[in-house]
XYZ file of C-alpha atoms in Angstrom:
300
model
C -21.056 26.562 22.944
C -19.251 26.814 26.285
C -19.148 30.133 28.093
C -15.675 31.750 27.987
C -15.218 31.537 31.771
C -16.260 27.864 32.027
C -14.102 24.841 31.186
C -15.243 22.458 28.462
C -17.271 19.470 29.583
C -15.055 16.486 30.266
C -16.357 12.942 30.049
C -14.872 9.768 31.478
C -15.926 6.150 31.687
C -15.708 2.547 30.569
C -16.597 1.233 27.113
C -17.049 -2.543 26.802
C -16.110 -4.202 23.508
C -18.107 -7.423 23.211
C -19.060 -9.989 20.583
C -18.567 -13.555 19.499
C -15.037 -14.898 18.913
C -12.955 -13.712 15.948
C -15.009 -10.678 14.936
C -12.086 -8.297 15.551
C -12.644 -7.020 19.099
C -8.970 -7.080 20.059
C -7.912 -5.537 16.740
C -10.417 -2.743 17.388
C -9.060 -2.111 20.900
C -5.510 -1.924 19.561
C -6.620 0.444 16.793
C -8.419 2.704 19.270
C -5.410 2.927 21.577
C -2.803 3.063 18.807
C -0.746 0.362 20.518
C -0.787 -3.427 20.579
C -2.206 -4.320 23.987
C -4.679 -7.099 23.269
C -3.484 -10.214 21.483
C -5.023 -11.422 18.228
C -5.237 -14.636 16.239
C -7.791 -16.432 14.101
C -8.584 -18.965 16.842
C -11.379 -18.895 19.434
C -10.303 -18.362 23.054
C -7.448 -16.052 22.023
C -8.692 -13.323 24.371
C -9.140 -14.912 27.777
C -8.816 -11.922 30.102
C -10.395 -8.558 30.622
C -7.898 -5.913 29.458
C -8.271 -2.136 29.400
C -6.988 0.177 26.697
C -7.003 3.836 27.736
C -7.593 6.674 25.275
C -7.059 10.162 26.706
C -8.304 13.211 24.774
C -8.756 16.844 25.848
C -12.521 16.308 26.163
C -12.676 12.719 27.413
C -10.916 9.693 28.778
C -12.269 6.434 27.380
C -11.329 3.162 29.055
C -12.028 0.462 26.465
C -12.402 -3.019 27.913
C -11.688 -5.936 25.593
C -13.536 -9.071 26.609
C -13.352 -12.765 25.728
C -15.537 -13.735 22.808
C -18.758 -15.282 24.059
C -18.134 -19.016 23.757
C -20.700 -21.263 22.131
C -18.585 -24.393 22.565
C -20.243 -26.495 25.232
C -18.863 -27.390 28.625
C -15.566 -26.860 30.389
C -14.484 -24.658 33.267
C -12.507 -22.356 30.977
C -15.518 -21.611 28.752
C -17.683 -20.926 31.809
C -15.126 -18.445 33.139
C -14.729 -16.750 29.739
C -18.487 -16.339 29.269
C -18.941 -14.964 32.761
C -16.171 -12.422 32.148
C -17.694 -11.398 28.795
C -21.110 -10.737 30.338
C -19.676 -8.978 33.399
C -17.594 -6.590 31.275
C -20.785 -5.371 29.555
C -22.708 -5.047 32.799
C -19.968 -2.924 34.399
C -19.532 -0.518 31.463
C -21.042 2.919 30.796
C -21.236 2.238 27.048
C -21.210 -1.060 25.149
C -19.883 -1.669 21.631
C -21.164 -4.919 20.123
C -18.839 -5.976 17.304
C -20.131 -8.242 14.547
C -18.638 -9.488 11.286
C -19.918 -7.703 8.176
C -20.071 -11.038 6.351
C -23.156 -12.086 8.285
C -25.350 -11.707 11.383
C -25.500 -15.054 13.173
C -27.574 -16.727 15.870
C -24.604 -16.237 18.206
C -24.640 -12.474 17.513
C -28.351 -12.379 18.314
C -27.860 -14.301 21.531
C -25.151 -11.901 22.710
C -27.195 -8.831 21.724
C -30.075 -10.027 23.879
C -27.737 -10.560 26.853
C -26.544 -6.947 26.843
C -27.900 -4.474 29.415
C -31.025 -2.571 28.407
C -30.262 0.459 30.575
C -27.159 1.837 28.813
C -26.098 2.845 25.302
C -25.238 -0.047 22.976
C -23.561 0.706 19.642
C -23.274 -1.864 16.871
C -19.898 -1.857 15.095
C -20.091 -3.829 11.849
C -16.461 -4.812 11.339
C -14.588 -6.047 8.251
C -16.729 -4.034 5.822
C -13.787 -4.031 3.415
C -14.400 -7.785 2.998
C -17.972 -7.235 1.719
C -18.069 -5.584 -1.728
C -21.842 -6.143 -2.012
C -23.289 -3.415 0.225
C -26.784 -4.932 -0.096
C -25.538 -7.636 2.260
C -24.759 -4.947 4.839
C -28.302 -3.594 4.597
C -29.663 -7.081 5.221
C -27.359 -7.473 8.231
C -28.502 -4.142 9.681
C -32.130 -5.129 9.193
C -31.647 -8.432 11.028
C -29.587 -6.873 13.821
C -31.970 -3.992 14.516
C -34.894 -6.408 14.548
C -33.163 -8.089 17.473
C -32.770 -4.945 19.596
C -32.478 -1.176 19.379
C -28.961 0.186 18.954
C -27.963 3.774 19.721
C -25.841 3.814 16.575
C -24.885 1.411 13.812
C -21.388 2.071 12.443
C -19.725 0.125 9.610
C -15.981 -0.007 10.346
C -12.721 -1.715 9.515
C -10.607 -2.206 12.619
C -7.796 -3.442 10.381
C -7.553 -0.288 8.231
C -9.040 2.207 10.704
C -12.014 3.075 8.490
C -14.622 4.996 10.537
C -12.921 4.029 13.819
C -12.460 7.741 14.747
C -16.226 8.204 14.260
C -16.936 5.257 16.554
C -14.546 6.746 19.110
C -16.398 10.088 18.992
C -19.789 8.401 19.366
C -18.587 6.477 22.416
C -17.063 9.588 24.020
C -20.301 11.549 23.597
C -22.195 8.921 25.593
C -19.885 8.740 28.600
C -20.892 10.413 31.866
C -19.305 13.730 32.790
C -16.326 13.366 35.076
C -12.564 13.766 35.535
C -9.987 11.328 34.104
C -9.589 8.072 36.014
C -6.005 7.430 34.905
C -2.837 9.422 34.279
C -2.890 10.942 30.756
C 0.126 8.845 29.739
C -1.445 5.519 30.787
C -2.309 3.063 28.025
C -3.606 0.134 30.088
C -4.396 -0.999 33.612
C -2.382 -4.188 33.167
C 1.216 -4.773 34.278
C 4.166 -5.450 31.982
C 4.299 -8.949 33.462
C 0.718 -9.634 32.331
C 1.333 -8.181 28.859
C 4.429 -10.353 28.453
C 2.445 -13.527 29.160
C -0.264 -12.487 26.720
C 2.108 -11.695 23.860
C 3.874 -15.034 24.306
C 0.490 -16.791 24.277
C -0.430 -14.984 21.049
C 2.629 -16.393 19.277
C 1.839 -19.822 20.703
C -1.700 -19.672 19.277
C -0.482 -18.496 15.899
C 2.271 -21.079 15.545
C 0.452 -24.216 16.709
C -2.376 -26.270 15.277
C -5.981 -26.398 16.381
C -5.622 -28.658 19.402
C -2.762 -27.529 21.626
C -3.678 -23.824 22.117
C -6.876 -24.713 24.005
C -4.850 -26.879 26.393
C -2.126 -24.292 26.967
C -1.405 -21.109 28.850
C 1.677 -19.081 29.773
C 3.063 -18.504 33.257
C 5.719 -15.859 33.955
C 8.070 -17.406 36.487
C 10.488 -14.483 36.766
C 10.240 -10.888 35.543
C 13.126 -8.483 36.173
C 12.652 -4.820 35.298
C 15.925 -2.987 34.759
C 16.355 0.580 33.394
C 17.026 -0.533 29.801
C 16.294 -4.251 29.950
C 13.597 -6.768 30.877
C 14.638 -10.304 31.826
C 11.711 -12.690 31.461
C 11.600 -16.402 32.254
C 8.304 -17.929 31.119
C 6.766 -21.394 30.992
C 4.302 -22.660 28.414
C 1.949 -24.920 30.360
C 0.415 -27.850 28.519
C -1.874 -30.691 29.579
C -0.048 -33.785 28.303
C 3.511 -34.990 27.824
C 2.676 -35.899 24.228
C 2.048 -32.230 23.417
C 5.607 -31.193 24.294
C 7.163 -32.199 20.927
C 4.462 -30.191 19.134
C 5.353 -27.035 21.067
C 9.101 -27.565 20.806
C 9.193 -28.480 17.107
C 12.033 -30.312 15.380
C 15.277 -29.449 17.156
C 13.419 -26.845 19.234
C 12.779 -24.743 16.106
C 9.152 -23.896 16.897
C 9.655 -22.696 20.463
C 12.667 -20.641 19.324
C 10.475 -18.925 16.720
C 7.728 -18.303 19.290
C 10.292 -16.752 21.636
C 11.855 -14.589 18.903
C 8.507 -13.217 17.698
C 7.335 -12.553 21.257
C 10.606 -10.819 22.156
C 10.361 -8.522 19.131
C 6.825 -7.443 20.078
C 7.794 -6.971 23.715
C 10.722 -4.751 22.780
C 8.360 -2.548 20.762
C 5.868 -2.402 23.625
C 8.354 -1.793 26.453
C 10.757 0.379 24.452
C 13.848 -1.496 25.610
C 15.822 -4.698 25.106
C 14.187 -7.919 26.259
C 15.879 -11.166 27.278
C 13.285 -13.939 27.043
C 13.840 -17.526 28.152
C 10.973 -19.814 27.208
C 10.441 -23.451 28.146
C 7.635 -26.033 28.316
C 6.066 -27.607 31.399
C 3.398 -30.297 31.648
C 0.731 -29.208 34.128
C -2.171 -31.618 33.806
C -5.521 -30.237 34.886
C -4.542 -26.557 34.927
C -7.889 -25.683 33.268
C -9.955 -28.445 34.856
C -11.691 -26.306 37.473
C -12.496 -22.672 38.173
C -10.331 -22.842 41.295
C -7.270 -23.909 39.323
C -7.978 -21.277 36.676
C -7.990 -18.536 39.322
C -4.478 -19.638 40.313
C -3.389 -18.673 36.780
C -5.069 -15.278 36.798
C -8.412 -16.132 35.211
C -11.222 -14.047 36.656
């Protein structure tokens, strides 16, 4: 118990959220923060950037860092950049949360677990437990995971419903170093509105298109005007080949209109104001062909 004349201990630091693609890392970040910051879809490579979600409590400020899923697909400059970012996020953090899918511990999970730093707390969050009615399967998963490495805590959660997410939050906070807040109490992320706009548009693109085009596409904000009660955004969907343009546009432009409408609705919720969004398609062959070209589009 704290002495009456001494303030309560305050903790502050970075918590990396890592794991293979599609285990629910971005959904967990959004649940922790209580706001949609990190985009989600059921396709690999959805999360391509490091993004922080800031949770400020009286006793702690936790800066959760969502990371790209560690890519097991071979080759390509984009996969190299994503994997490097995923590993770096863990190495820079004070606490690491490894997220796995409750439906099974895989060789990819084991590979990632062994890449994580040995000199800081690593918690295992077993996500999607609501999808596993047979709890004996969870015991087998825990046995296999803990045989791979020691975890500070093992917490079954559901990022979708919020089950045991407050417990995970408390466990992370308790392991942060003592220190003052790093950000203003009202801050939710370290990213700009311009960046968030590009990400939310890309989310709708990934959700609306088939398996092929999303990997060859990205979003570039060409103009972003911030007015008191309005955001005017002009954005380009960049694709690799001319033949992909009809896929993005859809019959009579129906698909790109739907992408724009869904993105605008999410942006208005996030920014708390009206959004004018103009969206068009540009062919930019080779945008992901090299690490140098990727850096030009904001990839770390």
